[in-house]
Amino acid sequence: MPTRLYFDNAATSYPKPPCVIEAMMRYAGDLGVSARGAYAEVREVSRLVNLCRQRIATLIGARHADAPSHVIFTLNTTDAMNLAIHGLIGHALRTRPASRPVHIITSELDHNSALRPLNVLVERYGPRVRQTRVPFDPASGVLDPHAFERAITPDTVLAATLHASNVTGMIQPAGEIGAICRRHGVAFLLDAAQSLGHVPVDVDAMGVDLLAMPGHKGLLGPTGTGALYIRPGLERVMDTVREGGTGVRSELEAMPDFLPDRFEPGSHNTIGILGLSEAVQWILDQGLDRLRGHELELISVILAELTGPDAPPGLTLLGPGHPADAAARVGVFSFTCDHLDPATFGGMLETQFGVLSRSGLHCAPAAHATMGTGAAASADSSRPASSLGATRISIGPFTTRGDVAAALAAIRTIATEAAQLQLAK
Ligand SMILES: Cc1ncc(COP(=O)(O)O)c(C=O)c1O
């Protein structure tokens, strides 16, 4: 078996900084208790859990004194998206006159973590919930903020979109969309699954009301961690989506009205959160500029190799690919090959070269449909189901130039051999 070369950081990052594993081992071995209760170990775990909130608040530019309490721990980005969407829309449906629809805006670029909860609301509530999906230009891979503005109606409650595409890696004009939403009094939910830990995120400067984030991708924490940041005041127009014990104010029949407890029933993923906390501190210590500098260097190398006249034969990178576009991207690259379907290409990368990639629709069916690599394209019955989507490679802070060179050589070999086989037919 060839050495494993991990190129699936967009799914979850690997490896994690050693301090993450150490913190989790320390918790498992020495502390091991819940964050709820009164004895000394509980107080220590509770302090460490809150320290993680504080570190996340620092990283996302939430500067108000109570910001850490507005960081709600979730299982992952998807869980945070569900809390934001169902919490906000559930409240709007309950409190607005029945005659008034609730309108939500998202985009064709978005991940199923936005699309599916919104689809469920439309299905469940019929005409009371209306959805607009803003299109994007497949050539630029970038959303037009004015399209969001044009879609806003007096009934619009929420605009939900992503900060960086998990298909093309293109960074979206989130700050401009946020400013438009703020001007129109529409809540803005940003999915930072592919951006946080890679590029700066400043919730205040970007007009973000709700930030959904994974703990386990760019933040370098363990799987099973994520968070939703809620702008102060917005919690008053959000329903809870899960209820239960909080260890405080247990005499109340209802959930407490203060954060984070209101949205965090049950025991925490303490071992995961303590690992995440060290990961966030590691990022703060390294400095995002330095981490971004390393990624930009690798992004430029990958773009130079996968695009232009010397690109591997038959290979097409989704989205713009000029090396000068490096700064407009995160380290996520999806490509198709004229002579091999994405699943076969990904399989060969693994079995022949140990390169771990991700093939398929990347939970972004509408994005792939827009780019001609989605289900609509496969309606052509001559294309097998495995032809859906693309093959994706994604880098992280521990990816080296040597790893990139090996992965790119593997891609070139596979594409060249496939082209030669095709010629020989
Ligand atoms: C843009 C985007 N949103 C949401 C998700 C879901 O992330 P999670 O696995 O943390 O729920 C992903 C990753 O898979 C993603 O790339």
CSV table of C-alpha atoms and ligand atoms in Angstrom, one decimal:
chain,number,residue,atom,x,y,z
A,1,MET,CA,0.0,0.0,0.0
A,2,PRO,CA,1.5,3.4,-0.9
A,3,THR,CA,2.0,6.0,1.8
A,4,ARG,CA,-1.2,7.7,2.6
A,5,LEU,CA,-1.4,11.3,1.2
A,6,TYR,CA,-4.4,13.0,2.8
A,7,PHE,CA,-6.1,15.4,0.4
A,8,ASP,CA,-9.6,15.4,1.9
A,9,ASN,CA,-9.3,18.3,4.3
A,10,ALA,CA,-12.5,19.9,3.1
A,11,ALA,CA,-14.3,16.9,4.6
A,12,THR,CA,-12.3,16.9,7.8
A,13,SER,CA,-8.8,18.1,8.6
A,14,TYR,CA,-6.0,15.6,9.2
A,15,PRO,CA,-3.7,15.6,11.0
A,16,LYS,CA,-4.6,17.7,14.0
A,17,PRO,CA,-1.9,19.7,15.9
A,18,PRO,CA,-0.4,17.5,18.6
A,19,CYS,CA,-1.7,19.8,21.3
A,20,VAL,CA,-5.3,18.7,20.3
A,21,ILE,CA,-4.6,15.1,21.0
A,22,GLU,CA,-2.7,15.9,24.2
A,23,ALA,CA,-5.7,17.9,25.5
A,24,MET,CA,-8.1,15.1,24.7
A,25,MET,CA,-5.9,12.6,26.4
A,26,ARG,CA,-5.5,14.8,29.4
A,27,TYR,CA,-9.3,15.1,29.6
A,28,ALA,CA,-9.9,11.4,29.2
A,29,GLY,CA,-7.2,10.5,31.7
A,30,ASP,CA,-7.3,13.1,34.4
A,31,LEU,CA,-10.6,15.1,34.3
A,32,GLY,CA,-13.2,13.0,32.6
A,33,VAL,CA,-16.2,14.8,34.1
A,34,SER,CA,-19.2,16.7,32.8
A,35,ALA,CA,-19.2,20.5,32.5
A,36,ARG,CA,-22.3,20.6,34.7
A,37,GLY,CA,-22.3,20.3,38.5
A,38,ALA,CA,-20.4,21.9,41.4
A,39,TYR,CA,-17.3,20.0,42.4
A,40,ALA,CA,-13.8,21.2,41.5
A,41,GLU,CA,-13.3,19.0,38.4
A,42,VAL,CA,-16.6,20.1,37.0
A,43,ARG,CA,-15.7,23.7,37.6
A,44,GLU,CA,-12.4,23.1,35.8
A,45,VAL,CA,-14.1,21.5,32.8
A,46,SER,CA,-16.7,24.2,32.7
A,47,ARG,CA,-13.9,26.8,32.7
A,48,LEU,CA,-12.1,25.0,29.8
A,49,VAL,CA,-15.4,24.7,27.8
A,50,ASN,CA,-15.9,28.5,28.2
A,51,LEU,CA,-12.3,29.2,27.3
A,52,CYS,CA,-13.0,27.5,24.0
A,53,ARG,CA,-16.0,29.8,23.4
A,54,GLN,CA,-13.7,32.8,24.2
A,55,ARG,CA,-11.1,31.6,21.7
A,56,ILE,CA,-13.6,31.1,19.0
A,57,ALA,CA,-15.1,34.5,19.6
A,58,THR,CA,-11.6,36.0,19.3
A,59,LEU,CA,-11.0,34.2,16.0
A,60,ILE,CA,-14.3,35.3,14.4
A,61,GLY,CA,-14.0,38.9,15.5
A,62,ALA,CA,-16.9,38.9,18.0
A,63,ARG,CA,-15.7,41.6,20.3
A,64,HIS,CA,-18.6,42.4,22.6
A,65,ALA,CA,-18.1,41.5,26.3
A,66,ASP,CA,-20.7,38.7,26.2
A,67,ALA,CA,-19.5,37.2,22.8
A,68,PRO,CA,-18.3,33.9,24.3
A,69,SER,CA,-21.8,33.1,25.6
A,70,HIS,CA,-23.1,33.6,22.0
A,71,VAL,CA,-20.9,30.7,20.7
A,72,ILE,CA,-23.2,27.7,20.9
A,73,PHE,CA,-21.6,24.3,20.6
A,74,THR,CA,-23.0,22.0,18.0
A,75,LEU,CA,-22.1,18.6,16.5
A,76,ASN,CA,-20.8,20.1,13.2
A,77,THR,CA,-21.7,22.8,10.7
A,78,THR,CA,-24.8,21.0,9.6
A,79,ASP,CA,-26.2,21.0,13.2
A,80,ALA,CA,-25.4,24.7,13.5
A,81,MET,CA,-27.1,25.4,10.2
A,82,ASN,CA,-30.2,23.5,11.3
A,83,LEU,CA,-30.3,25.4,14.6
A,84,ALA,CA,-30.0,28.7,12.8
A,85,ILE,CA,-32.6,27.9,10.1
A,86,HIS,CA,-35.2,26.1,12.1
A,87,GLY,CA,-34.7,28.4,15.1
A,88,LEU,CA,-35.2,31.6,13.2
A,89,ILE,CA,-37.8,30.4,10.7
A,90,GLY,CA,-39.7,28.5,13.4
A,91,HIS,CA,-40.0,31.7,15.4
A,92,ALA,CA,-41.1,33.7,12.4
A,93,LEU,CA,-43.8,31.2,11.5
A,94,ARG,CA,-45.1,31.1,15.0
A,95,THR,CA,-45.2,34.9,15.6
A,96,ARG,CA,-46.1,36.3,12.2
A,97,PRO,CA,-49.7,36.5,11.0
A,98,ALA,CA,-50.7,33.3,9.2
A,99,SER,CA,-51.5,35.3,6.1
A,100,ARG,CA,-47.9,36.5,5.8
A,101,PRO,CA,-45.3,34.3,4.1
A,102,VAL,CA,-41.8,33.8,5.4
A,103,HIS,CA,-39.2,34.3,2.7
A,104,ILE,CA,-35.7,32.8,2.7
A,105,ILE,CA,-32.9,33.4,0.3
A,106,THR,CA,-30.1,31.0,-0.4
A,107,SER,CA,-28.0,30.2,-3.5
A,108,GLU,CA,-27.4,27.5,-6.1
A,109,LEU,CA,-23.8,27.3,-4.8
A,110,ASP,CA,-24.9,26.2,-1.3
A,111,HIS,CA,-24.3,22.9,0.4
A,112,ASN,CA,-27.1,20.5,1.4
A,113,SER,CA,-26.7,21.7,5.0
A,114,ALA,CA,-28.5,24.9,3.9
A,115,LEU,CA,-30.6,23.5,1.0
A,116,ARG,CA,-32.1,20.5,2.7
A,117,PRO,CA,-33.4,22.3,5.9
A,118,LEU,CA,-34.9,25.0,3.7
A,119,ASN,CA,-36.5,22.4,1.4
A,120,VAL,CA,-38.0,20.7,4.4
A,121,LEU,CA,-39.5,24.0,5.6
A,122,VAL,CA,-41.0,24.6,2.2
A,123,GLU,CA,-42.4,21.1,2.0
A,124,ARG,CA,-43.7,21.2,5.6
A,125,TYR,CA,-45.3,24.6,5.5
A,126,GLY,CA,-46.4,24.9,1.9
A,127,PRO,CA,-47.0,28.5,0.7
A,128,ARG,CA,-46.2,30.0,4.1
A,129,VAL,CA,-42.5,29.4,3.4
A,130,ARG,CA,-41.1,30.8,0.1
A,131,GLN,CA,-37.5,30.2,-1.0
A,132,THR,CA,-35.4,32.0,-3.6
A,133,ARG,CA,-32.2,30.4,-4.8
A,134,VAL,CA,-29.9,32.9,-6.2
A,135,PRO,CA,-27.9,31.6,-9.2
A,136,PHE,CA,-24.2,32.0,-9.7
A,137,ASP,CA,-22.0,32.4,-12.8
A,138,PRO,CA,-20.2,29.0,-13.4
A,139,ALA,CA,-17.3,30.8,-15.1
A,140,SER,CA,-16.4,33.0,-12.1
A,141,GLY,CA,-17.8,30.6,-9.5
A,142,VAL,CA,-18.8,33.7,-7.5
A,143,LEU,CA,-22.2,34.9,-6.2
A,144,ASP,CA,-23.5,38.3,-7.1
A,145,PRO,CA,-24.4,40.3,-3.9
A,146,HIS,CA,-26.9,42.4,-6.0
A,147,ALA,CA,-28.7,39.2,-6.9
A,148,PHE,CA,-29.3,38.8,-3.1
A,149,GLU,CA,-30.5,42.4,-2.9
A,150,ARG,CA,-32.9,41.9,-5.8
A,151,ALA,CA,-34.3,38.8,-4.2
A,152,ILE,CA,-35.2,40.6,-0.9
A,153,THR,CA,-38.9,41.2,-0.4
A,154,PRO,CA,-40.7,42.7,2.7
A,155,ASP,CA,-41.3,39.1,3.8
A,156,THR,CA,-37.6,38.1,3.7
A,157,VAL,CA,-36.4,36.9,7.1
A,158,LEU,CA,-33.2,35.1,6.3
A,159,ALA,CA,-30.4,35.0,3.7
A,160,ALA,CA,-28.2,31.9,4.1
A,161,THR,CA,-25.2,31.2,2.1
A,162,LEU,CA,-21.6,30.0,2.2
A,163,HIS,CA,-18.3,31.8,2.6
A,164,ALA,CA,-16.2,29.5,0.4
A,165,SER,CA,-17.4,26.9,-2.0
A,166,ASN,CA,-16.6,23.3,-1.1
A,167,VAL,CA,-16.7,22.5,-4.9
A,168,THR,CA,-14.6,25.2,-6.5
A,169,GLY,CA,-12.9,26.7,-3.5
A,170,MET,CA,-13.9,30.2,-4.6
A,171,ILE,CA,-14.3,32.7,-1.8
A,172,GLN,CA,-17.7,34.5,-1.9
A,173,PRO,CA,-18.4,38.2,-1.3
A,174,ALA,CA,-19.8,37.5,2.1
A,175,GLY,CA,-19.1,41.0,3.5
A,176,GLU,CA,-21.1,42.6,0.7
A,177,ILE,CA,-24.0,40.3,1.1
A,178,GLY,CA,-23.9,40.9,4.9
A,179,ALA,CA,-24.0,44.7,4.3
A,180,ILE,CA,-27.0,44.3,2.0
A,181,CYS,CA,-28.8,42.1,4.5
A,182,ARG,CA,-28.1,44.6,7.3
A,183,ARG,CA,-29.4,47.5,5.2
A,184,HIS,CA,-32.6,45.6,4.6
A,185,GLY,CA,-33.1,44.2,8.1
A,186,VAL,CA,-32.7,40.6,6.9
A,187,ALA,CA,-30.8,38.1,9.1
A,188,PHE,CA,-27.6,36.8,7.5
A,189,LEU,CA,-26.5,33.3,8.1
A,190,LEU,CA,-23.0,32.5,6.8
A,191,ASP,CA,-21.8,28.9,6.4
A,192,ALA,CA,-18.0,29.1,7.2
A,193,ALA,CA,-17.4,25.4,6.7
A,194,GLN,CA,-14.6,25.9,4.2
A,195,SER,CA,-13.3,29.3,5.2
A,196,LEU,CA,-12.8,29.4,9.0
A,197,GLY,CA,-9.2,28.7,9.9
A,198,HIS,CA,-8.2,29.4,6.3
A,199,VAL,CA,-9.2,33.1,5.7
A,200,PRO,CA,-10.1,35.9,8.1
A,201,VAL,CA,-13.7,35.9,9.3
A,202,ASP,CA,-14.9,39.0,11.2
A,203,VAL,CA,-18.6,38.7,12.0
A,204,ASP,CA,-19.0,42.3,13.0
A,205,ALA,CA,-17.2,43.7,9.9
A,206,MET,CA,-19.0,41.3,7.6
A,207,GLY,CA,-22.5,41.9,8.9
A,208,VAL,CA,-22.9,38.3,9.9
A,209,ASP,CA,-25.7,37.6,12.3
A,210,LEU,CA,-25.3,33.8,12.5
A,211,LEU,CA,-22.1,32.0,11.7
A,212,ALA,CA,-22.2,28.3,11.3
A,213,MET,CA,-18.8,26.6,11.7
A,214,PRO,CA,-17.3,23.2,11.9
A,215,GLY,CA,-14.8,22.4,14.7
A,216,HIS,CA,-13.3,19.6,12.7
A,217,LYS,CA,-12.3,21.2,9.4
A,218,GLY,CA,-10.2,24.4,9.2
A,219,LEU,CA,-10.4,24.9,13.0
A,220,LEU,CA,-8.4,21.6,13.3
A,221,GLY,CA,-10.5,20.2,16.2
A,222,PRO,CA,-11.9,16.6,16.4
A,223,THR,CA,-15.0,15.4,14.6
A,224,GLY,CA,-18.2,15.8,16.5
A,225,THR,CA,-17.5,19.5,17.1
A,226,GLY,CA,-18.9,22.7,15.6
A,227,ALA,CA,-20.6,25.9,16.7
A,228,LEU,CA,-23.1,28.5,15.9
A,229,TYR,CA,-22.4,32.1,16.7
A,230,ILE,CA,-25.5,34.2,17.4
A,231,ARG,CA,-25.4,38.0,17.2
A,232,PRO,CA,-26.6,39.5,20.4
A,233,GLY,CA,-30.3,40.1,20.4
A,234,LEU,CA,-31.0,37.6,17.6
A,235,GLU,CA,-31.6,34.9,20.1
A,236,ARG,CA,-34.8,36.7,21.1
A,237,VAL,CA,-36.3,35.8,17.7
A,238,MET,CA,-35.0,32.2,17.6
A,239,ASP,CA,-36.9,29.2,18.8
A,240,THR,CA,-35.1,26.3,20.5
A,241,VAL,CA,-34.9,23.2,18.4
A,242,ARG,CA,-33.9,20.9,21.2
A,243,GLU,CA,-35.0,21.1,24.8
A,244,GLY,CA,-33.7,19.4,28.0
A,245,GLY,CA,-31.6,19.7,31.0
A,246,THR,CA,-29.1,22.5,31.4
A,247,GLY,CA,-28.0,21.9,34.9
A,248,VAL,CA,-29.1,25.4,35.9
A,249,ARG,CA,-32.5,26.9,36.5
A,250,SER,CA,-33.9,23.3,36.5
A,251,GLU,CA,-37.0,24.5,38.3
A,252,LEU,CA,-38.2,26.2,35.0
A,253,GLU,CA,-40.7,24.3,32.8
A,254,ALA,CA,-39.1,25.9,29.8
A,255,MET,CA,-35.5,26.3,28.6
A,256,PRO,CA,-33.7,29.2,30.2
A,257,ASP,CA,-33.7,32.4,28.2
A,258,PHE,CA,-29.9,33.1,28.5
A,259,LEU,CA,-27.1,31.9,26.3
A,260,PRO,CA,-25.4,29.6,25.8
A,261,ASP,CA,-27.7,27.4,28.0
A,262,ARG,CA,-30.9,28.2,26.0
A,263,PHE,CA,-29.5,26.3,23.0
A,264,GLU,CA,-27.3,23.7,24.7
A,265,PRO,CA,-29.5,21.1,26.4
A,266,GLY,CA,-27.8,17.9,27.6
A,267,SER,CA,-24.2,17.1,28.3
A,268,HIS,CA,-21.5,18.6,26.1
A,269,ASN,CA,-19.0,16.9,23.9
A,270,THR,CA,-16.4,17.9,26.5
A,271,ILE,CA,-13.6,15.8,25.2
A,272,GLY,CA,-14.1,17.2,21.7
A,273,ILE,CA,-14.5,20.8,22.9
A,274,LEU,CA,-11.3,20.7,24.9
A,275,GLY,CA,-9.5,19.4,21.9
A,276,LEU,CA,-11.1,22.1,19.7
A,277,SER,CA,-10.1,24.7,22.2
A,278,GLU,CA,-6.4,23.9,21.8
A,279,ALA,CA,-6.8,23.7,18.1
A,280,VAL,CA,-8.2,27.3,18.0
A,281,GLN,CA,-5.4,28.5,20.2
A,282,TRP,CA,-2.9,26.8,18.0
A,283,ILE,CA,-4.4,28.8,15.0
A,284,LEU,CA,-4.3,32.0,17.0
A,285,ASP,CA,-0.7,31.4,18.0
A,286,GLN,CA,0.4,30.5,14.5
A,287,GLY,CA,-1.4,33.5,13.0
A,288,LEU,CA,-3.9,33.2,10.2
A,289,ASP,CA,-1.6,35.2,7.9
A,290,ARG,CA,1.1,32.7,8.2
A,291,LEU,CA,-1.2,29.7,7.7
A,292,ARG,CA,-2.8,31.5,4.8
A,293,GLY,CA,0.6,32.2,3.3
A,294,HIS,CA,1.5,28.5,3.3
A,295,GLU,CA,-1.9,27.6,1.7
A,296,LEU,CA,-1.5,30.3,-0.9
A,297,GLU,CA,1.9,28.9,-1.9
A,298,LEU,CA,0.4,25.5,-2.4
A,299,ILE,CA,-2.7,26.8,-4.1
A,300,SER,CA,-0.5,28.6,-6.7
A,301,VAL,CA,1.4,25.4,-7.4
A,302,ILE,CA,-1.8,23.4,-7.9
A,303,LEU,CA,-3.4,26.0,-10.1
A,304,ALA,CA,-0.2,26.2,-12.3
A,305,GLU,CA,-0.2,22.4,-12.7
A,306,LEU,CA,-3.8,21.7,-13.3
A,307,THR,CA,-4.6,24.6,-15.7
A,308,GLY,CA,-3.1,26.2,-18.8
A,309,PRO,CA,-1.6,24.6,-21.9
A,310,ASP,CA,0.5,22.1,-19.9
A,311,ALA,CA,-2.4,20.8,-17.8
A,312,PRO,CA,-2.8,17.0,-17.7
A,313,PRO,CA,-4.6,15.9,-20.8
A,314,GLY,CA,-8.4,15.9,-20.7
A,315,LEU,CA,-8.5,17.5,-17.2
A,316,THR,CA,-10.8,20.4,-16.5
A,317,LEU,CA,-10.7,22.3,-13.2
A,318,LEU,CA,-14.1,23.6,-12.1
A,319,GLY,CA,-14.2,27.4,-11.6
A,320,PRO,CA,-11.5,29.9,-12.6
A,321,GLY,CA,-8.0,28.4,-12.6
A,322,HIS,CA,-5.5,31.1,-13.4
A,323,PRO,CA,-2.6,31.1,-10.9
A,324,ALA,CA,-3.4,34.8,-10.4
A,325,ASP,CA,-6.7,33.7,-8.9
A,326,ALA,CA,-5.0,32.0,-5.9
A,327,ALA,CA,-6.0,34.8,-3.5
A,328,ALA,CA,-9.6,34.3,-4.5
A,329,ARG,CA,-9.7,30.7,-3.3
A,330,VAL,CA,-9.3,28.4,-0.5
A,331,GLY,CA,-7.4,25.1,-1.0
A,332,VAL,CA,-10.2,23.1,-2.5
A,333,PHE,CA,-10.0,22.0,-6.2
A,334,SER,CA,-12.5,19.9,-8.1
A,335,PHE,CA,-11.7,18.5,-11.6
A,336,THR,CA,-13.2,16.3,-14.2
A,337,CYS,CA,-11.3,14.1,-16.7
A,338,ASP,CA,-12.6,13.5,-20.2
A,339,HIS,CA,-11.7,9.8,-20.2
A,340,LEU,CA,-12.5,8.7,-16.6
A,341,ASP,CA,-15.5,9.3,-14.4
A,342,PRO,CA,-14.9,11.1,-11.1
A,343,ALA,CA,-15.4,8.0,-8.9
A,344,THR,CA,-12.9,5.9,-11.0
A,345,PHE,CA,-10.4,8.7,-11.0
A,346,GLY,CA,-10.7,9.0,-7.2
A,347,GLY,CA,-10.4,5.3,-6.8
A,348,MET,CA,-7.2,5.1,-8.9
A,349,LEU,CA,-5.7,8.0,-6.9
A,350,GLU,CA,-6.2,6.0,-3.7
A,351,THR,CA,-5.3,2.5,-4.9
A,352,GLN,CA,-2.3,3.3,-7.1
A,353,PHE,CA,-0.9,6.4,-5.3
A,354,GLY,CA,-2.4,6.5,-1.8
A,355,VAL,CA,-3.9,9.9,-2.5
A,356,LEU,CA,-7.2,10.3,-0.6
A,357,SER,CA,-9.6,12.6,-2.4
A,358,ARG,CA,-13.4,13.0,-2.6
A,359,SER,CA,-15.5,12.2,-5.7
A,360,GLY,CA,-19.1,12.9,-6.4
A,361,LEU,CA,-21.5,15.8,-5.9
A,362,HIS,CA,-19.9,17.0,-2.6
A,363,CYS,CA,-23.4,17.5,-1.1
A,364,ALA,CA,-23.7,20.5,-3.5
A,365,PRO,CA,-26.0,19.1,-6.2
A,366,ALA,CA,-27.2,22.5,-7.4
A,367,ALA,CA,-23.7,23.9,-7.7
A,368,HIS,CA,-22.7,20.9,-9.8
A,369,ALA,CA,-25.8,21.2,-11.9
A,370,THR,CA,-24.9,24.8,-12.7
A,371,MET,CA,-21.4,23.8,-13.6
A,372,GLY,CA,-22.6,21.0,-15.9
A,373,THR,CA,-21.4,18.2,-13.7
A,374,GLY,CA,-24.6,17.5,-11.8
A,375,ALA,CA,-27.7,15.4,-12.1
A,376,ALA,CA,-29.1,17.4,-15.0
A,377,ALA,CA,-26.0,16.6,-17.0
A,378,SER,CA,-26.3,12.9,-16.2
A,379,ALA,CA,-29.9,12.9,-17.5
A,380,ASP,CA,-27.9,12.0,-20.7
A,381,SER,CA,-28.4,8.2,-20.4
A,382,SER,CA,-25.0,7.5,-22.0
A,383,ARG,CA,-23.4,8.7,-18.8
A,384,PRO,CA,-23.3,6.3,-15.9
A,385,ALA,CA,-24.2,7.5,-12.3
A,386,SER,CA,-20.6,7.4,-11.3
A,387,SER,CA,-20.0,10.3,-13.8
A,388,LEU,CA,-21.8,12.7,-11.4
A,389,GLY,CA,-19.8,15.5,-10.0
A,390,ALA,CA,-16.0,15.7,-9.9
A,391,THR,CA,-12.9,14.6,-8.1
A,392,ARG,CA,-11.9,16.9,-5.3
A,393,ILE,CA,-8.6,17.4,-3.6
A,394,SER,CA,-8.2,19.7,-0.6
A,395,ILE,CA,-5.2,20.8,1.4
A,396,GLY,CA,-4.6,21.9,5.0
A,397,PRO,CA,-1.9,23.5,7.1
A,398,PHE,CA,0.1,20.3,7.4
A,399,THR,CA,0.1,19.6,3.6
A,400,THR,CA,3.6,19.9,2.3
A,401,ARG,CA,5.0,20.9,-1.0
A,402,GLY,CA,6.2,17.3,-1.4
A,403,ASP,CA,2.7,16.0,-0.7
A,404,VAL,CA,1.3,18.4,-3.4
A,405,ALA,CA,4.0,17.4,-5.9
A,406,ALA,CA,3.2,13.7,-5.3
A,407,ALA,CA,-0.5,14.2,-5.7
A,408,LEU,CA,-0.1,16.3,-8.8
A,409,ALA,CA,2.2,13.7,-10.4
A,410,ALA,CA,-0.4,11.0,-9.6
A,411,ILE,CA,-3.2,13.1,-11.2
A,412,ARG,CA,-1.0,13.7,-14.3
A,413,THR,CA,-0.1,10.0,-14.6
A,414,ILE,CA,-3.7,8.9,-14.4
A,415,ALA,CA,-5.0,11.5,-16.8
A,416,THR,CA,-2.2,10.8,-19.3
A,417,GLU,CA,-2.7,7.0,-19.2
A,418,ALA,CA,-6.4,7.4,-19.6
A,419,ALA,CA,-5.9,9.7,-22.7
A,420,GLN,CA,-3.4,7.3,-24.2
A,421,LEU,CA,-5.9,4.4,-23.7
A,422,GLN,CA,-8.6,6.4,-25.3
A,423,LEU,CA,-6.3,7.2,-28.3
A,424,ALA,CA,-5.5,3.5,-28.7
A,425,LYS,CA,-9.2,2.5,-28.9
B,1,LIG,C1,-19.8,24.4,2.5
B,1,LIG,C2,-20.1,23.4,3.5
B,1,LIG,N1,-21.2,23.5,4.4
B,1,LIG,C3,-21.5,22.5,5.3
B,1,LIG,C4,-20.7,21.4,5.4
B,1,LIG,C5,-21.1,20.4,6.4
B,1,LIG,O1,-20.1,20.3,7.4
B,1,LIG,P1,-20.2,19.4,8.6
B,1,LIG,O2,-19.6,18.1,8.2
B,1,LIG,O3,-19.4,20.1,9.6
B,1,LIG,O4,-21.6,19.3,9.0
B,1,LIG,C6,-19.6,21.2,4.5
B,1,LIG,C7,-18.7,20.1,4.6
B,1,LIG,O5,-19.0,19.0,4.3
B,1,LIG,C8,-19.3,22.2,3.6
B,1,LIG,O6,-18.3,22.1,2.7
